Amino acid sequence: MKLSKFKFDLPEELIALHPAQNRDESRMMVVDRSTRKIEHKLFKDVTEYFDDQDVMVFNDTKVFPARLYGNKEKTGAEIEVFLLRELNREQRLWDVLVDPARKIRIGNKLYFGEDDLLVAEVIDNTTSRGRTLRFLFDGPYDEFKQTLYSLGQTPLPKFIQRPVQPEDKDRYQTIFAKHEGAVAAPTAGLHFSRELMKRLEIIGVDFSFVTLHVGLGNFRSVDVEDLTKHKMDSEQIWITEEACDIVNKAKTNKRNVCAVGTTVMRTLETSVSTQGFLKPFEGWTNKFIFPPYEFSVANRMITNFHLPLSTLMMMVAAFGGYDLTMEAYKEAIKEGYRFGTYGDAMLIL
């Protein structure tokens, strides 16, 4: 499968800059793979497609305020530091991306906040933009973390071209976010409100939670035409025994298992038995799913409308079928659906 097959013209005005007023009132396109029928609904109508003992699998990762702005010592030049992951708690070491990178060298000190509240030293180069920082902070760990996060901003993707606003703190987070460690939200989960979860529970839908700490690799552009040569960034995942039991019971009873988002789908497909059952797992995944691909666990998927040439769109095309997915995307553009993180949803049956 070639990269160029995922190119399409997306009018810029269709990239959502803000979330829908209410979480569950985004639009939702329903695509049926067996009949090839496409319907247009609101997200809260998702209840019409699920029954007692069906399962929805969610990613309960929690986004932290990963984007910091600071200044370089001596020159005072403004730099952006994007926190990727904590490497060592005791030594306050973090894996980060810096911008502009060419001016940030080993030994440089970076200052953050008013009165230089926080100082970091560059101790290693990891990639062209990647650095390892040691934060110089004397107080206890909790105080350090609080200081760091008070200086950080909600890490909206770059394609949302506007300043971060107070509403983003709440809306760029699912209502079931629990385990901190993501630098991007699992976007399909953003459509679920407390009321909708309650209505699904009343129907008898079971919920299973897995964790994948979403990394920036989701937004990394693919620069090879032959997709078999693209390498995904590794992301940390946890699949508990309990999550497996809920999913496997549904599979045994021939009920529907719906992956809420591409991150959930990737997590499920990382740890599967030869019979197609989910297995407990703790570790890392760099699984890259693109057509053609045989899915083992979920038979349904909820996802957003993704940007052209993105690995997220490739996975959706693998699940929905390439031709039907492209047809659905064409229809979405014609109907003015909103794309991206804060955009509308698609339910693939």
Short mmCIF file of C-alpha atoms in Angstrom, two decimals:
data_model
loop_
_atom_site.label_atom_id
_atom_site.label_comp_id
_atom_site.label_asym_id
_atom_site.label_seq_id
_atom_site.Cartn_x
_atom_site.Cartn_y
_atom_site.Cartn_z
CA MET A 1 0.00 0.00 0.00
CA LYS A 2 1.35 3.40 -1.02
CA LEU A 3 1.36 6.67 0.92
CA SER A 4 -0.06 8.61 -2.05
CA LYS A 5 -3.30 6.57 -1.82
CA PHE A 6 -4.14 8.54 1.34
CA LYS A 7 -3.87 11.97 -0.19
CA PHE A 8 -7.04 14.03 -0.55
CA ASP A 9 -7.92 17.72 -0.59
CA LEU A 10 -9.20 18.82 2.80
CA PRO A 11 -10.53 22.41 2.88
CA GLU A 12 -8.82 24.18 5.77
CA GLU A 13 -12.12 25.45 7.15
CA LEU A 14 -13.16 21.84 7.90
CA ILE A 15 -10.37 21.40 10.49
CA ALA A 16 -12.18 21.94 13.80
CA LEU A 17 -10.60 24.66 15.94
CA HIS A 18 -13.02 24.19 18.86
CA PRO A 19 -14.96 21.24 20.29
CA ALA A 20 -18.74 20.94 19.83
CA GLN A 21 -20.65 22.84 22.52
CA ASN A 22 -21.64 19.54 24.17
CA ARG A 23 -19.39 16.48 24.00
CA ASP A 24 -22.05 14.11 22.71
CA GLU A 25 -23.52 16.49 20.13
CA SER A 26 -20.82 16.27 17.49
CA ARG A 27 -22.08 14.86 14.23
CA MET A 28 -21.56 11.16 13.64
CA MET A 29 -21.34 9.35 10.33
CA VAL A 30 -22.36 5.69 10.57
CA VAL A 31 -20.71 3.43 8.00
CA ASP A 32 -21.93 -0.15 7.62
CA ARG A 33 -19.26 -2.36 6.04
CA SER A 34 -21.66 -5.15 5.09
CA THR A 35 -24.30 -2.99 3.33
CA ARG A 36 -21.94 -0.08 2.44
CA LYS A 37 -24.71 2.23 3.70
CA ILE A 38 -23.75 5.64 5.13
CA GLU A 39 -26.01 7.44 7.64
CA HIS A 40 -25.75 10.87 9.25
CA LYS A 41 -26.53 11.15 12.96
CA LEU A 42 -25.52 12.98 16.14
CA PHE A 43 -23.02 11.26 18.41
CA LYS A 44 -25.56 10.73 21.20
CA ASP A 45 -27.51 8.48 18.77
CA VAL A 46 -24.71 5.90 19.19
CA THR A 47 -27.01 4.17 21.71
CA GLU A 48 -29.21 3.01 18.78
CA TYR A 49 -26.41 0.71 17.56
CA PHE A 50 -25.54 -1.15 20.77
CA ASP A 51 -27.29 -3.77 22.90
CA ASP A 52 -27.03 -5.55 26.23
CA GLN A 53 -23.59 -7.22 26.77
CA ASP A 54 -21.92 -5.41 23.87
CA VAL A 55 -18.56 -3.94 24.95
CA MET A 56 -16.94 -0.57 24.36
CA VAL A 57 -13.19 -0.40 24.99
CA PHE A 58 -11.81 2.99 26.06
CA ASN A 59 -8.31 4.42 26.52
CA ASP A 60 -8.14 5.91 30.04
CA THR A 61 -4.83 7.73 29.55
CA LYS A 62 -4.65 11.28 30.89
CA VAL A 63 -3.06 14.22 29.05
CA PHE A 64 -0.64 16.41 31.01
CA PRO A 65 0.22 20.06 30.19
CA ALA A 66 3.21 19.20 28.04
CA ARG A 67 4.00 22.43 26.18
CA LEU A 68 6.28 24.94 27.92
CA TYR A 69 7.66 28.26 26.78
CA GLY A 70 10.95 29.48 28.16
CA ASN A 71 14.10 31.43 27.39
CA LYS A 72 17.66 30.45 26.66
CA GLU A 73 20.39 31.71 28.97
CA LYS A 74 22.45 34.69 27.79
CA THR A 75 20.55 35.35 24.54
CA GLY A 76 17.07 35.28 26.11
CA ALA A 77 15.74 33.75 22.87
CA GLU A 78 12.26 32.24 23.29
CA ILE A 79 12.13 28.47 22.98
CA GLU A 80 9.33 25.95 23.06
CA VAL A 81 9.90 22.77 25.06
CA PHE A 82 7.53 19.87 24.56
CA LEU A 83 7.69 17.34 27.40
CA LEU A 84 7.49 13.79 26.03
CA ARG A 85 8.12 11.55 29.02
CA GLU A 86 9.74 11.50 32.43
CA LEU A 87 12.93 9.44 32.36
CA ASN A 88 14.03 9.59 35.99
CA ARG A 89 11.91 10.89 38.84
CA GLU A 90 14.72 11.36 41.38
CA GLN A 91 17.04 13.17 38.98
CA ARG A 92 14.19 15.18 37.37
CA LEU A 93 15.21 13.96 33.89
CA TRP A 94 12.80 14.42 30.98
CA ASP A 95 12.79 13.45 27.34
CA VAL A 96 11.68 16.57 25.38
CA LEU A 97 11.48 18.18 21.96
CA VAL A 98 12.82 21.71 21.55
CA ASP A 99 12.08 24.37 18.97
CA PRO A 100 14.11 25.99 17.46
CA ALA A 101 16.41 23.01 17.99
CA ARG A 102 19.56 24.16 16.19
CA LYS A 103 20.30 26.72 18.93
CA ILE A 104 19.85 24.36 21.88
CA ARG A 105 23.07 22.54 22.74
CA ILE A 106 24.34 20.32 25.53
CA GLY A 107 25.22 22.45 28.54
CA ASN A 108 22.71 25.23 27.75
CA LYS A 109 20.44 26.36 30.56
CA LEU A 110 16.77 27.12 29.89
CA TYR A 111 14.60 29.32 32.12
CA PHE A 112 10.84 29.04 32.60
CA GLY A 113 8.20 31.21 34.29
CA GLU A 114 8.29 34.61 35.91
CA ASP A 115 11.44 35.23 37.93
CA ASP A 116 12.89 32.10 36.32
CA LEU A 117 10.79 29.90 38.58
CA LEU A 118 12.22 26.76 36.98
CA VAL A 119 15.61 26.12 35.38
CA ALA A 120 16.63 23.16 33.21
CA GLU A 121 19.97 22.07 31.83
CA VAL A 122 20.38 20.30 28.47
CA ILE A 123 22.37 17.11 29.13
CA ASP A 124 21.94 15.11 25.92
CA ASN A 125 20.86 15.21 22.26
CA THR A 126 18.51 12.35 21.37
CA THR A 127 17.28 13.22 17.85
CA SER A 128 17.47 16.31 15.64
CA ARG A 129 14.83 18.01 17.82
CA GLY A 130 15.01 15.72 20.85
CA ARG A 131 16.93 16.58 24.03
CA THR A 132 17.25 15.24 27.55
CA LEU A 133 16.72 17.94 30.19
CA ARG A 134 17.58 17.88 33.88
CA PHE A 135 15.35 20.23 35.83
CA LEU A 136 17.20 21.94 38.68
CA PHE A 137 14.72 22.03 41.56
CA ASP A 138 15.49 21.64 45.24
CA GLY A 139 12.06 21.02 46.73
CA PRO A 140 10.15 17.73 47.10
CA TYR A 141 8.98 15.85 44.00
CA ASP A 142 5.30 16.81 44.34
CA GLU A 143 6.24 20.47 44.51
CA PHE A 144 8.46 20.11 41.43
CA LYS A 145 5.68 18.38 39.46
CA GLN A 146 3.17 21.04 40.50
CA THR A 147 5.56 23.82 39.44
CA LEU A 148 6.31 22.13 36.12
CA TYR A 149 2.63 21.58 35.30
CA SER A 150 1.63 25.10 36.40
CA LEU A 151 3.99 26.43 33.71
CA GLY A 152 2.79 23.99 31.02
CA GLN A 153 -0.02 24.47 28.53
CA THR A 154 -2.55 22.00 27.14
CA PRO A 155 -0.67 20.40 24.22
CA LEU A 156 -3.14 21.00 21.39
CA PRO A 157 -1.89 19.63 18.06
CA LYS A 158 -0.20 22.21 15.81
CA PHE A 159 -2.97 21.94 13.20
CA ILE A 160 -5.35 23.63 15.68
CA GLN A 161 -4.04 27.05 14.79
CA ARG A 162 -5.12 29.21 17.69
CA PRO A 163 -3.88 30.00 21.21
CA VAL A 164 -4.80 27.58 24.01
CA GLN A 165 -7.92 28.69 25.89
CA PRO A 166 -9.20 27.84 29.40
CA GLU A 167 -11.86 25.45 27.98
CA ASP A 168 -9.12 23.27 26.48
CA LYS A 169 -7.96 22.11 29.91
CA ASP A 170 -11.25 20.26 30.34
CA ARG A 171 -12.23 19.50 26.76
CA TYR A 172 -8.87 18.11 25.60
CA GLN A 173 -9.34 15.32 28.13
CA THR A 174 -11.80 12.43 28.25
CA ILE A 175 -14.20 12.29 31.21
CA PHE A 176 -12.69 8.91 32.18
CA ALA A 177 -9.02 10.00 31.99
CA LYS A 178 -7.20 8.33 34.85
CA HIS A 179 -3.54 7.38 34.22
CA GLU A 180 -1.36 10.36 33.45
CA GLY A 181 1.22 10.14 30.67
CA ALA A 182 -0.25 11.23 27.30
CA VAL A 183 0.85 14.25 25.28
CA ALA A 184 -2.19 13.98 23.00
CA ALA A 185 -5.79 13.08 23.77
CA PRO A 186 -7.36 9.82 22.58
CA THR A 187 -9.77 11.85 20.46
CA ALA A 188 -12.63 9.39 19.85
CA GLY A 189 -13.15 9.26 23.62
CA LEU A 190 -13.74 13.03 23.77
CA HIS A 191 -17.30 12.55 22.43
CA PHE A 192 -18.49 10.68 25.52
CA SER A 193 -20.38 12.67 28.16
CA ARG A 194 -21.40 11.41 31.61
CA GLU A 195 -25.05 11.34 30.50
CA LEU A 196 -24.23 9.25 27.43
CA MET A 197 -22.14 6.77 29.46
CA LYS A 198 -25.09 6.43 31.85
CA ARG A 199 -27.50 5.76 28.95
CA LEU A 200 -25.16 3.10 27.54
CA GLU A 201 -24.93 1.48 30.99
CA ILE A 202 -28.74 1.36 31.25
CA ILE A 203 -28.87 -0.45 27.88
CA GLY A 204 -26.42 -2.98 29.36
CA VAL A 205 -23.27 -2.04 27.42
CA ASP A 206 -20.11 -3.10 29.30
CA PHE A 207 -17.04 -0.86 29.46
CA SER A 208 -13.46 -2.10 29.32
CA PHE A 209 -10.50 0.23 29.92
CA VAL A 210 -6.99 -0.10 28.53
CA THR A 211 -4.18 2.45 28.70
CA LEU A 212 -1.99 3.74 25.89
CA HIS A 213 -0.02 6.90 26.59
CA VAL A 214 -0.52 8.74 23.31
CA GLY A 215 2.73 10.20 21.97
CA LEU A 216 3.56 12.74 19.30
CA GLY A 217 4.22 9.92 16.83
CA ASN A 218 0.51 10.14 16.00
CA PHE A 219 1.17 13.44 14.25
CA ARG A 220 4.51 12.52 12.70
CA SER A 221 4.36 12.70 8.94
CA VAL A 222 5.06 9.57 6.92
CA ASP A 223 7.93 10.27 4.54
CA VAL A 224 8.18 6.98 2.65
CA GLU A 225 5.94 6.02 -0.27
CA ASP A 226 6.13 2.32 0.65
CA LEU A 227 4.24 2.06 3.96
CA THR A 228 6.02 -1.15 4.97
CA LYS A 229 9.13 0.99 5.48
CA HIS A 230 7.53 3.44 7.95
CA LYS A 231 8.44 2.98 11.62
CA MET A 232 5.97 4.06 14.30
CA ASP A 233 7.18 5.63 17.55
CA SER A 234 6.83 3.30 20.53
CA GLU A 235 4.09 4.06 23.06
CA GLN A 236 3.56 2.54 26.49
CA ILE A 237 0.48 0.35 27.02
CA TRP A 238 -1.24 -1.57 29.82
CA ILE A 239 -3.93 -4.22 29.33
CA THR A 240 -5.21 -5.60 32.65
CA GLU A 241 -6.65 -9.03 33.38
CA GLU A 242 -9.99 -7.34 34.10
CA ALA A 243 -10.03 -5.56 30.72
CA CYS A 244 -9.33 -8.89 29.00
CA ASP A 245 -12.11 -10.70 30.89
CA ILE A 246 -14.73 -8.16 29.79
CA VAL A 247 -13.64 -8.25 26.12
CA ASN A 248 -13.18 -12.02 25.95
CA LYS A 249 -16.56 -12.72 27.55
CA ALA A 250 -18.22 -10.59 24.84
CA LYS A 251 -16.29 -12.41 22.12
CA THR A 252 -17.24 -15.83 23.54
CA ASN A 253 -20.89 -14.75 23.63
CA LYS A 254 -20.71 -13.38 20.06
CA ARG A 255 -21.42 -9.81 21.23
CA ASN A 256 -20.04 -6.67 19.60
CA VAL A 257 -16.66 -5.33 20.72
CA CYS A 258 -16.15 -1.68 19.78
CA ALA A 259 -12.72 -0.03 19.90
CA VAL A 260 -13.17 3.62 20.83
CA GLY A 261 -10.37 5.20 18.81
CA THR A 262 -7.26 4.23 16.91
CA THR A 263 -5.18 4.09 20.12
CA VAL A 264 -7.50 1.44 21.56
CA MET A 265 -7.44 -0.52 18.31
CA ARG A 266 -3.64 -0.50 18.28
CA THR A 267 -3.52 -1.58 21.92
CA LEU A 268 -5.94 -4.48 21.34
CA GLU A 269 -4.10 -5.70 18.26
CA THR A 270 -0.77 -5.69 20.12
CA SER A 271 -1.66 -8.52 22.50
CA VAL A 272 -3.85 -11.20 20.93
CA SER A 273 -3.93 -14.98 21.26
CA THR A 274 -4.03 -17.17 18.16
CA GLN A 275 -7.78 -17.63 18.80
CA GLY A 276 -8.34 -13.88 18.67
CA PHE A 277 -8.71 -13.33 22.42
CA LEU A 278 -7.16 -10.41 24.29
CA LYS A 279 -4.19 -11.15 26.57
CA PRO A 280 -2.93 -9.07 29.53
CA PHE A 281 0.13 -7.01 28.63
CA GLU A 282 2.37 -4.31 30.01
CA GLY A 283 5.04 -2.81 27.82
CA TRP A 284 5.49 -0.89 24.59
CA THR A 285 3.91 -1.03 21.16
CA ASN A 286 5.03 0.39 17.83
CA LYS A 287 2.38 -1.44 15.82
CA PHE A 288 1.56 0.25 12.52
CA ILE A 289 -1.75 -0.82 11.01
CA PHE A 290 -2.51 -0.05 7.36
CA PRO A 291 -4.45 -1.90 4.61
CA PRO A 292 -4.66 -4.78 4.09
CA TYR A 293 -4.88 -5.98 7.71
CA GLU A 294 -6.82 -8.75 9.44
CA PHE A 295 -8.28 -7.49 12.75
CA SER A 296 -8.59 -9.99 15.60
CA VAL A 297 -10.43 -8.40 18.54
CA ALA A 298 -12.87 -5.57 17.77
CA ASN A 299 -15.58 -5.80 15.12
CA ARG A 300 -16.62 -2.15 15.45
CA MET A 301 -14.79 1.12 15.75
CA ILE A 302 -15.49 4.73 16.74
CA THR A 303 -13.02 7.26 15.38
CA ASN A 304 -12.71 10.87 14.24
CA PHE A 305 -12.14 12.15 10.71
CA HIS A 306 -8.38 12.30 10.32
CA LEU A 307 -6.05 14.44 8.24
CA PRO A 308 -4.74 13.35 4.83
CA LEU A 309 -1.64 11.10 4.79
CA SER A 310 -1.92 10.40 8.55
CA THR A 311 -1.22 7.00 10.09
CA LEU A 312 -4.56 7.37 11.91
CA MET A 313 -6.44 7.54 8.62
CA MET A 314 -4.51 4.53 7.33
CA MET A 315 -5.70 2.44 10.26
CA VAL A 316 -9.31 3.51 9.68
CA ALA A 317 -8.96 2.50 6.01
CA ALA A 318 -7.60 -0.88 7.12
CA PHE A 319 -10.68 -1.42 9.32
CA GLY A 320 -13.36 0.13 7.13
CA GLY A 321 -11.90 -1.09 3.84
CA TYR A 322 -9.91 1.31 1.66
CA ASP A 323 -12.58 2.06 -0.99
CA LEU A 324 -15.45 2.46 1.48
CA THR A 325 -13.35 4.69 3.77
CA MET A 326 -12.34 6.96 0.88
CA GLU A 327 -15.98 7.15 -0.20
CA ALA A 328 -17.01 8.05 3.38
CA TYR A 329 -14.33 10.75 3.57
CA LYS A 330 -15.48 12.21 0.26
CA GLU A 331 -19.03 12.30 1.61
CA ALA A 332 -17.81 13.87 4.88
CA ILE A 333 -16.16 16.73 2.98
CA LYS A 334 -19.27 17.24 0.85
CA GLU A 335 -21.46 17.30 3.98
CA GLY A 336 -19.15 19.67 5.86
CA TYR A 337 -18.11 17.30 8.65
CA ARG A 338 -15.41 18.68 10.96
CA PHE A 339 -11.99 16.99 10.88
CA GLY A 340 -9.21 16.49 13.43
CA THR A 341 -8.99 16.26 17.22
CA TYR A 342 -12.03 18.44 17.97
CA GLY A 343 -13.93 17.24 14.92
CA ASP A 344 -16.86 14.91 14.28
CA ALA A 345 -17.06 11.15 14.71
CA MET A 346 -17.47 8.06 12.58
CA LEU A 347 -18.93 4.74 13.75
CA ILE A 348 -17.85 1.81 11.58
CA LEU A 349 -20.09 -1.26 11.89
#
